[in-house]
PDB file of C-alpha atoms and ligand atoms in Angstrom:
ATOM      1  CA  MET A   1     110.859 135.169 140.532  1.00  0.00           C
ATOM      2  CA  LYS A   2     107.358 133.763 140.857  1.00  0.00           C
ATOM      3  CA  LYS A   3     108.619 130.251 140.135  1.00  0.00           C
ATOM      4  CA  THR A   4     111.234 130.430 142.899  1.00  0.00           C
ATOM      5  CA  LYS A   5     108.562 131.582 145.308  1.00  0.00           C
ATOM      6  CA  ILE A   6     106.343 128.619 144.501  1.00  0.00           C
ATOM      7  CA  TYR A   7     109.304 126.286 144.736  1.00  0.00           C
ATOM      8  CA  PHE A   8     110.231 127.780 148.085  1.00  0.00           C
ATOM      9  CA  LEU A   9     106.666 127.339 149.361  1.00  0.00           C
ATOM     10  CA  LEU A  10     106.617 123.719 148.215  1.00  0.00           C
ATOM     11  CA  VAL A  11     109.836 122.971 150.051  1.00  0.00           C
ATOM     12  CA  LEU A  12     108.520 124.718 153.151  1.00  0.00           C
ATOM     13  CA  PHE A  13     105.305 122.731 152.960  1.00  0.00           C
ATOM     14  CA  GLY A  14     107.264 119.520 152.554  1.00  0.00           C
ATOM     15  CA  LEU A  15     109.312 120.324 155.632  1.00  0.00           C
ATOM     16  CA  MET A  16     106.149 121.033 157.600  1.00  0.00           C
ATOM     17  CA  LEU A  17     104.617 117.708 156.601  1.00  0.00           C
ATOM     18  CA  ASN A  18     107.786 115.922 157.541  1.00  0.00           C
ATOM     19  CA  ALA A  19     107.804 117.568 160.960  1.00  0.00           C
ATOM     20  CA  CYS A  20     104.403 116.053 161.654  1.00  0.00           C
ATOM     21  CA  LYS A  21     105.618 112.573 160.936  1.00  0.00           C
ATOM     22  CA  TYR A  22     105.489 110.595 164.114  1.00  0.00           C
ATOM     23  CA  ASP A  23     105.803 106.932 164.891  1.00  0.00           C
ATOM     24  CA  PHE A  24     102.652 106.182 166.824  1.00  0.00           C
ATOM     25  CA  ILE A  25     103.350 102.542 167.319  1.00  0.00           C
ATOM     26  CA  VAL A  26     106.238 102.374 169.691  1.00  0.00           C
ATOM     27  CA  PRO A  27     107.544  98.840 169.353  1.00  0.00           C
ATOM     28  CA  GLU A  28     107.102  97.239 172.712  1.00  0.00           C
ATOM     29  CA  GLU A  29     110.056  95.202 173.857  1.00  0.00           C
ATOM     30  CA  LEU A  30     108.576  92.132 175.432  1.00  0.00           C
ATOM     31  CA  PRO A  31     110.638  89.972 177.682  1.00  0.00           C
ATOM     32  CA  PRO A  32     110.123  86.364 176.586  1.00  0.00           C
ATOM     33  CA  ILE A  33     107.816  84.511 178.935  1.00  0.00           C
ATOM     34  CA  ASP A  34     108.617  81.109 180.354  1.00  0.00           C
ATOM     35  CA  THR A  35     106.464  78.898 178.142  1.00  0.00           C
ATOM     36  CA  THR A  36     106.976  75.887 180.386  1.00  0.00           C
ATOM     37  CA  VAL A  37     104.882  77.591 183.076  1.00  0.00           C
ATOM     38  CA  PRO A  38     101.222  76.854 182.288  1.00  0.00           C
ATOM     39  CA  VAL A  39      99.093  79.877 181.406  1.00  0.00           C
ATOM     40  CA  SER A  40      95.841  79.663 183.345  1.00  0.00           C
ATOM     41  CA  PHE A  41      92.675  80.260 181.389  1.00  0.00           C
ATOM     42  CA  SER A  42      90.641  81.316 184.405  1.00  0.00           C
ATOM     43  CA  THR A  43      93.165  83.588 186.096  1.00  0.00           C
ATOM     44  CA  GLN A  44      95.122  84.992 183.134  1.00  0.00           C
ATOM     45  CA  ILE A  45      93.011  84.829 179.977  1.00  0.00           C
ATOM     46  CA  VAL A  46      89.512  85.504 181.332  1.00  0.00           C
ATOM     47  CA  PRO A  47      90.622  88.796 182.974  1.00  0.00           C
ATOM     48  CA  ILE A  48      91.862  89.999 179.568  1.00  0.00           C
ATOM     49  CA  PHE A  49      88.401  89.335 178.122  1.00  0.00           C
ATOM     50  CA  THR A  50      86.682  90.903 181.115  1.00  0.00           C
ATOM     51  CA  SER A  51      88.622  94.139 180.911  1.00  0.00           C
ATOM     52  CA  GLY A  52      88.821  94.580 177.153  1.00  0.00           C
ATOM     53  CA  CYS A  53      86.193  92.520 175.372  1.00  0.00           C
ATOM     54  CA  VAL A  54      83.097  91.833 177.477  1.00  0.00           C
ATOM     55  CA  SER A  55      81.743  95.338 176.979  1.00  0.00           C
ATOM     56  CA  CYS A  56      80.689  94.038 173.534  1.00  0.00           C
ATOM     57  CA  HIS A  57      81.195  90.281 173.768  1.00  0.00           C
ATOM     58  CA  LYS A  58      78.794  89.717 176.640  1.00  0.00           C
ATOM     59  CA  THR A  59      76.061  87.124 177.046  1.00  0.00           C
ATOM     60  CA  GLY A  60      73.368  88.015 174.535  1.00  0.00           C
ATOM     61  CA  GLY A  61      75.679  90.524 172.842  1.00  0.00           C
ATOM     62  CA  GLN A  62      78.172  90.218 170.018  1.00  0.00           C
ATOM     63  CA  ALA A  63      79.420  86.642 169.461  1.00  0.00           C
ATOM     64  CA  PRO A  64      81.634  85.157 170.820  1.00  0.00           C
ATOM     65  CA  ASP A  65      80.295  85.440 174.369  1.00  0.00           C
ATOM     66  CA  LEU A  66      83.527  86.078 176.297  1.00  0.00           C
ATOM     67  CA  SER A  67      81.954  86.448 179.741  1.00  0.00           C
ATOM     68  CA  ALA A  68      83.813  84.531 182.445  1.00  0.00           C
ATOM     69  CA  ALA A  69      81.109  81.857 182.644  1.00  0.00           C
ATOM     70  CA  ASN A  70      80.858  81.216 178.898  1.00  0.00           C
ATOM     71  CA  ALA A  71      84.193  82.213 177.342  1.00  0.00           C
ATOM     72  CA  TYR A  72      85.683  78.737 177.218  1.00  0.00           C
ATOM     73  CA  SER A  73      82.652  77.033 175.706  1.00  0.00           C
ATOM     74  CA  SER A  74      82.216  79.863 173.164  1.00  0.00           C
ATOM     75  CA  ILE A  75      85.822  79.483 172.046  1.00  0.00           C
ATOM     76  CA  LYS A  76      85.334  75.745 171.640  1.00  0.00           C
ATOM     77  CA  THR A  77      81.924  75.752 169.974  1.00  0.00           C
ATOM     78  CA  MET A  78      82.841  78.581 167.597  1.00  0.00           C
ATOM     79  CA  ASN A  79      86.106  76.829 166.763  1.00  0.00           C
ATOM     80  CA  LEU A  80      88.233  79.877 167.555  1.00  0.00           C
ATOM     81  CA  VAL A  81      91.371  77.878 168.307  1.00  0.00           C
ATOM     82  CA  ASN A  82      93.540  76.183 165.695  1.00  0.00           C
ATOM     83  CA  SER A  83      95.871  73.845 167.532  1.00  0.00           C
ATOM     84  CA  THR A  84      97.797  72.904 164.372  1.00  0.00           C
ATOM     85  CA  THR A  85      98.808  76.485 163.564  1.00  0.00           C
ATOM     86  CA  PRO A  86      98.175  78.451 166.779  1.00  0.00           C
ATOM     87  CA  GLU A  87      99.038  81.804 165.161  1.00  0.00           C
ATOM     88  CA  THR A  88      95.996  81.504 162.891  1.00  0.00           C
ATOM     89  CA  SER A  89      93.566  80.900 165.771  1.00  0.00           C
ATOM     90  CA  ILE A  90      90.680  83.321 165.392  1.00  0.00           C
ATOM     91  CA  ILE A  91      90.643  84.156 169.103  1.00  0.00           C
ATOM     92  CA  TYR A  92      94.297  85.200 168.778  1.00  0.00           C
ATOM     93  CA  ALA A  93      94.509  86.708 165.309  1.00  0.00           C
ATOM     94  CA  PHE A  94      91.103  88.271 164.689  1.00  0.00           C
ATOM     95  CA  PRO A  95      90.909  90.950 167.436  1.00  0.00           C
ATOM     96  CA  GLY A  96      94.017  92.772 166.162  1.00  0.00           C
ATOM     97  CA  SER A  97      93.147  92.404 162.484  1.00  0.00           C
ATOM     98  CA  SER A  98      91.753  95.125 160.268  1.00  0.00           C
ATOM     99  CA  SER A  99      88.412  93.267 160.073  1.00  0.00           C
ATOM    100  CA  HIS A 100      87.917  93.941 163.777  1.00  0.00           C
ATOM    101  CA  SER A 101      87.600  97.689 164.116  1.00  0.00           C
ATOM    102  CA  TRP A 102      87.558  97.443 167.894  1.00  0.00           C
ATOM    103  CA  LYS A 103      90.076  97.176 170.644  1.00  0.00           C
ATOM    104  CA  GLY A 104      92.414  94.215 170.283  1.00  0.00           C
ATOM    105  CA  TYR A 105      95.011  92.830 172.672  1.00  0.00           C
ATOM    106  CA  THR A 106      98.038  94.643 174.004  1.00  0.00           C
ATOM    107  CA  ALA A 107     101.297  92.991 172.976  1.00  0.00           C
ATOM    108  CA  SER A 108     101.657  91.230 176.319  1.00  0.00           C
ATOM    109  CA  GLU A 109      98.034  90.048 176.277  1.00  0.00           C
ATOM    110  CA  ALA A 110      98.515  88.651 172.771  1.00  0.00           C
ATOM    111  CA  GLN A 111     101.635  86.853 173.967  1.00  0.00           C
ATOM    112  CA  LEU A 112      99.684  85.238 176.817  1.00  0.00           C
ATOM    113  CA  VAL A 113      96.804  84.169 174.580  1.00  0.00           C
ATOM    114  CA  LEU A 114      99.156  82.630 172.030  1.00  0.00           C
ATOM    115  CA  THR A 115     101.083  80.793 174.734  1.00  0.00           C
ATOM    116  CA  TRP A 116      97.835  79.491 176.194  1.00  0.00           C
ATOM    117  CA  ILE A 117      96.833  78.138 172.756  1.00  0.00           C
ATOM    118  CA  LYS A 118     100.251  76.559 172.184  1.00  0.00           C
ATOM    119  CA  GLN A 119      99.908  74.823 175.545  1.00  0.00           C
ATOM    120  CA  GLY A 120      96.733  73.141 174.337  1.00  0.00           C
ATOM    121  CA  ALA A 121      94.058  75.786 175.061  1.00  0.00           C
ATOM    122  CA  LEU A 122      93.129  74.129 178.339  1.00  0.00           C
ATOM    123  CA  ASN A 123      90.230  75.069 180.584  1.00  0.00           C
ATOM    124  CA  ASN A 124      92.634  75.410 183.485  1.00  0.00           C
TER     125      ASN A 124
HETATM  126  C1  LIG B   1      83.429  97.832 170.886  1.00  0.00           C
HETATM  127  C2  LIG B   1      82.954  96.457 170.749  1.00  0.00           C
HETATM  128  C3  LIG B   1      83.972  95.328 170.715  1.00  0.00           C
HETATM  129  C4  LIG B   1      85.023  95.097 171.572  1.00  0.00           C
HETATM  130  C5  LIG B   1      85.503  95.931 172.737  1.00  0.00           C
HETATM  131  C6  LIG B   1      85.624  93.860 171.131  1.00  0.00           C
HETATM  132  N1  LIG B   1      84.962  93.364 170.033  1.00  0.00           N
HETATM  133 FE1  LIG B   1      85.300  91.592 169.102  1.00  0.00          FE
HETATM  134  N2  LIG B   1      83.864  91.985 167.757  1.00  0.00           N
HETATM  135  C7  LIG B   1      83.021  93.085 167.782  1.00  0.00           C
HETATM  136  C8  LIG B   1      82.145  93.048 166.611  1.00  0.00           C
HETATM  137  C9  LIG B   1      81.086  94.084 166.266  1.00  0.00           C
HETATM  138  C10 LIG B   1      82.469  91.862 165.903  1.00  0.00           C
HETATM  139  C11 LIG B   1      81.886  91.368 164.585  1.00  0.00           C
HETATM  140  C12 LIG B   1      82.853  91.590 163.461  1.00  0.00           C
HETATM  141  C13 LIG B   1      83.170  93.049 163.283  1.00  0.00           C
HETATM  142  O1  LIG B   1      82.267  93.825 162.934  1.00  0.00           O
HETATM  143  O2  LIG B   1      84.326  93.450 163.498  1.00  0.00           O
HETATM  144  C14 LIG B   1      83.532  91.217 166.652  1.00  0.00           C
HETATM  145  C15 LIG B   1      84.121  90.026 166.289  1.00  0.00           C
HETATM  146  C16 LIG B   1      85.016  89.340 167.072  1.00  0.00           C
HETATM  147  C17 LIG B   1      85.510  87.997 166.777  1.00  0.00           C
HETATM  148  C18 LIG B   1      85.172  87.156 165.553  1.00  0.00           C
HETATM  149  C19 LIG B   1      84.085  86.167 165.835  1.00  0.00           C
HETATM  150  C20 LIG B   1      83.762  85.367 164.597  1.00  0.00           C
HETATM  151  O3  LIG B   1      82.595  85.283 164.274  1.00  0.00           O
HETATM  152  O4  LIG B   1      84.688  84.835 163.949  1.00  0.00           O
HETATM  153  C21 LIG B   1      86.380  87.675 167.782  1.00  0.00           C
HETATM  154  C22 LIG B   1      87.151  86.374 167.941  1.00  0.00           C
HETATM  155  C23 LIG B   1      86.433  88.807 168.673  1.00  0.00           C
HETATM  156  N3  LIG B   1      85.609  89.800 168.218  1.00  0.00           N
HETATM  157  C24 LIG B   1      87.221  88.838 169.797  1.00  0.00           C
HETATM  158  C25 LIG B   1      87.383  89.969 170.597  1.00  0.00           C
HETATM  159  C26 LIG B   1      88.315  90.032 171.703  1.00  0.00           C
HETATM  160  C27 LIG B   1      89.220  88.902 172.155  1.00  0.00           C
HETATM  161  C28 LIG B   1      88.192  91.296 172.233  1.00  0.00           C
HETATM  162  C29 LIG B   1      88.955  91.889 173.387  1.00  0.00           C
HETATM  163  C30 LIG B   1      90.399  91.910 173.272  1.00  0.00           C
HETATM  164  C31 LIG B   1      87.168  92.000 171.475  1.00  0.00           C
HETATM  165  N4  LIG B   1      86.716  91.162 170.482  1.00  0.00           N
HETATM  166  C32 LIG B   1      86.739  93.283 171.740  1.00  0.00           C
HETATM  167  C33 LIG B   1      83.021  94.084 168.723  1.00  0.00           C
HETATM  168  C34 LIG B   1      83.930  94.230 169.758  1.00  0.00           C
END
Protein backbone atom coordinates (compact mmCIF):
# COMPACT_ATOMS: atom_id res chain seq x y z
CA MET A 1 0.00 0.00 0.00
CA LYS A 2 2.77 2.38 1.00
CA LYS A 3 4.65 1.67 -2.22
CA THR A 4 1.63 2.52 -4.38
CA LYS A 5 1.23 5.77 -2.48
CA ILE A 6 4.82 6.77 -3.15
CA TYR A 7 4.48 5.75 -6.77
CA PHE A 8 1.30 7.78 -7.05
CA LEU A 9 3.01 10.83 -5.53
CA LEU A 10 5.93 10.49 -7.93
CA VAL A 11 3.62 10.40 -10.92
CA LEU A 12 1.71 13.39 -9.58
CA PHE A 13 4.94 15.28 -9.05
CA GLY A 14 6.07 14.41 -12.56
CA LEU A 15 2.81 15.73 -13.98
CA MET A 16 3.21 18.94 -12.01
CA LEU A 17 6.73 19.48 -13.32
CA ASN A 18 5.56 18.84 -16.83
CA ALA A 19 2.78 21.40 -16.46
CA CYS A 20 5.37 24.04 -15.69
CA LYS A 21 7.26 23.36 -18.87
CA TYR A 22 7.00 26.38 -21.07
CA ASP A 23 8.77 27.45 -24.21
CA PHE A 24 10.11 30.86 -23.33
CA ILE A 25 11.79 31.48 -26.61
CA VAL A 26 9.03 31.92 -29.10
CA PRO A 27 10.70 31.51 -32.46
CA GLU A 28 10.30 34.79 -34.24
CA GLU A 29 9.31 34.48 -37.86
CA LEU A 30 11.34 37.07 -39.65
CA PRO A 31 10.40 38.18 -43.10
CA PRO A 32 13.56 38.13 -45.22
CA ILE A 33 14.90 41.61 -45.79
CA ASP A 34 15.90 42.91 -49.19
CA THR A 35 19.68 42.59 -48.98
CA THR A 36 20.18 44.66 -52.11
CA VAL A 37 18.96 47.74 -50.23
CA PRO A 38 21.95 49.17 -48.34
CA VAL A 39 21.69 49.10 -44.55
CA SER A 40 22.75 52.49 -43.21
CA PHE A 41 25.19 52.47 -40.34
CA SER A 42 24.17 55.89 -39.06
CA THR A 43 20.40 55.57 -39.32
CA GLN A 44 19.86 51.84 -38.72
CA ILE A 45 22.77 50.39 -36.76
CA VAL A 46 23.69 53.28 -34.45
CA PRO A 47 20.11 53.51 -33.07
CA ILE A 48 20.34 49.83 -32.07
CA PHE A 49 23.50 50.60 -30.09
CA THR A 50 21.99 53.75 -28.62
CA SER A 51 18.89 52.01 -27.32
CA GLY A 52 20.38 48.72 -26.17
CA CYS A 53 24.12 48.99 -25.66
CA VAL A 54 25.30 52.51 -24.82
CA SER A 55 24.09 52.26 -21.23
CA CYS A 56 27.27 50.19 -20.70
CA HIS A 57 29.27 50.72 -23.89
CA LYS A 58 29.58 54.48 -23.56
CA THR A 59 32.62 56.70 -23.94
CA GLY A 60 34.88 55.93 -21.00
CA GLY A 61 32.78 52.88 -20.10
CA GLN A 62 32.95 49.25 -21.15
CA ALA A 63 34.79 48.70 -24.46
CA PRO A 64 33.77 48.87 -27.27
CA ASP A 65 32.59 52.48 -27.12
CA LEU A 66 29.33 52.24 -29.10
CA SER A 67 28.28 55.87 -28.73
CA ALA A 68 27.07 57.42 -31.98
CA ALA A 69 30.25 59.47 -32.38
CA ASN A 70 32.69 56.61 -31.77
CA ALA A 71 30.90 53.37 -32.67
CA TYR A 72 32.32 53.03 -36.16
CA SER A 73 35.93 53.68 -35.21
CA SER A 74 35.65 51.36 -32.18
CA ILE A 75 34.36 48.55 -34.39
CA LYS A 76 37.24 49.08 -36.80
CA THR A 77 40.05 49.54 -34.29
CA MET A 78 38.90 46.62 -32.14
CA ASN A 79 38.55 44.46 -35.24
CA LEU A 80 34.96 43.48 -34.45
CA VAL A 81 34.04 42.74 -38.06
CA ASN A 82 35.18 39.68 -40.00
CA SER A 83 34.40 40.33 -43.64
CA THR A 84 35.47 36.83 -44.73
CA THR A 85 33.00 35.04 -42.46
CA PRO A 86 30.49 37.72 -41.40
CA GLU A 87 28.66 35.38 -39.01
CA THR A 88 31.76 35.18 -36.80
CA SER A 89 32.11 38.97 -36.49
CA ILE A 90 32.42 39.81 -32.82
CA ILE A 91 30.05 42.77 -33.10
CA TYR A 92 27.42 40.37 -34.46
CA ALA A 93 28.07 37.14 -32.59
CA PHE A 94 29.36 38.20 -29.18
CA PRO A 95 26.38 40.15 -27.74
CA GLY A 96 24.05 37.13 -27.95
CA SER A 97 26.64 34.61 -26.78
CA SER A 98 26.82 33.09 -23.33
CA SER A 99 30.05 35.02 -22.63
CA HIS A 100 28.04 38.24 -22.75
CA SER A 101 25.65 38.09 -19.83
CA TRP A 102 23.94 41.28 -20.93
CA LYS A 103 21.26 42.24 -23.36
CA GLY A 104 21.98 41.17 -26.92
CA TYR A 105 20.16 41.97 -30.15
CA THR A 106 16.57 41.15 -30.97
CA ALA A 107 16.25 38.82 -33.94
CA SER A 108 15.49 41.67 -36.32
CA GLU A 109 18.37 43.78 -34.98
CA ALA A 110 20.75 40.84 -35.45
CA GLN A 111 19.49 40.45 -39.01
CA LEU A 112 20.22 44.12 -39.74
CA VAL A 113 23.71 43.99 -38.22
CA LEU A 114 24.61 40.86 -40.18
CA THR A 115 23.31 42.36 -43.41
CA TRP A 116 25.29 45.53 -42.77
CA ILE A 117 28.47 43.44 -42.31
CA LYS A 118 27.78 41.38 -45.44
CA GLN A 119 27.40 44.63 -47.38
CA GLY A 120 30.93 45.61 -46.40
CA ALA A 121 30.43 47.22 -42.96
CA LEU A 122 30.38 50.70 -44.46
CA ASN A 123 30.33 53.96 -42.54
CA ASN A 124 27.26 55.01 -44.48
C1 LIG B 1 24.58 45.91 -18.86
C2 LIG B 1 25.81 46.27 -19.57
C3 LIG B 1 25.96 45.88 -21.03
C4 LIG B 1 25.06 46.06 -22.06
C5 LIG B 1 23.66 46.63 -22.02
C6 LIG B 1 25.73 45.58 -23.25
N1 LIG B 1 26.98 45.10 -22.94
FE1 LIG B 1 28.39 44.44 -24.25
N2 LIG B 1 29.65 44.03 -22.74
C7 LIG B 1 29.42 44.33 -21.40
C8 LIG B 1 30.54 43.84 -20.60
C9 LIG B 1 30.66 43.95 -19.09
C10 LIG B 1 31.47 43.27 -21.51
C11 LIG B 1 32.78 42.57 -21.20
C12 LIG B 1 32.65 41.09 -21.34
C13 LIG B 1 31.62 40.53 -20.39
O1 LIG B 1 31.82 40.60 -19.17
O2 LIG B 1 30.58 40.02 -20.85
C14 LIG B 1 30.89 43.42 -22.83
C15 LIG B 1 31.49 43.00 -24.00
C16 LIG B 1 31.02 43.27 -25.26
C17 LIG B 1 31.74 42.98 -26.49
C18 LIG B 1 33.09 42.29 -26.61
C19 LIG B 1 34.21 43.27 -26.76
C20 LIG B 1 35.53 42.54 -26.85
O3 LIG B 1 36.43 42.92 -26.12
O4 LIG B 1 35.66 41.60 -27.66
C21 LIG B 1 30.93 43.40 -27.52
C22 LIG B 1 31.24 43.33 -29.01
C23 LIG B 1 29.73 43.92 -26.92
N3 LIG B 1 29.80 43.83 -25.56
C24 LIG B 1 28.69 44.43 -27.66
C25 LIG B 1 27.47 44.82 -27.11
C26 LIG B 1 26.33 45.22 -27.91
C27 LIG B 1 26.30 45.29 -29.43
C28 LIG B 1 25.32 45.52 -27.02
C29 LIG B 1 23.92 45.97 -27.33
C30 LIG B 1 23.13 45.09 -28.17
C31 LIG B 1 25.85 45.33 -25.68
N4 LIG B 1 27.15 44.89 -25.78
C32 LIG B 1 25.14 45.57 -24.52
C33 LIG B 1 28.31 44.95 -20.89
C34 LIG B 1 27.16 45.29 -21.59
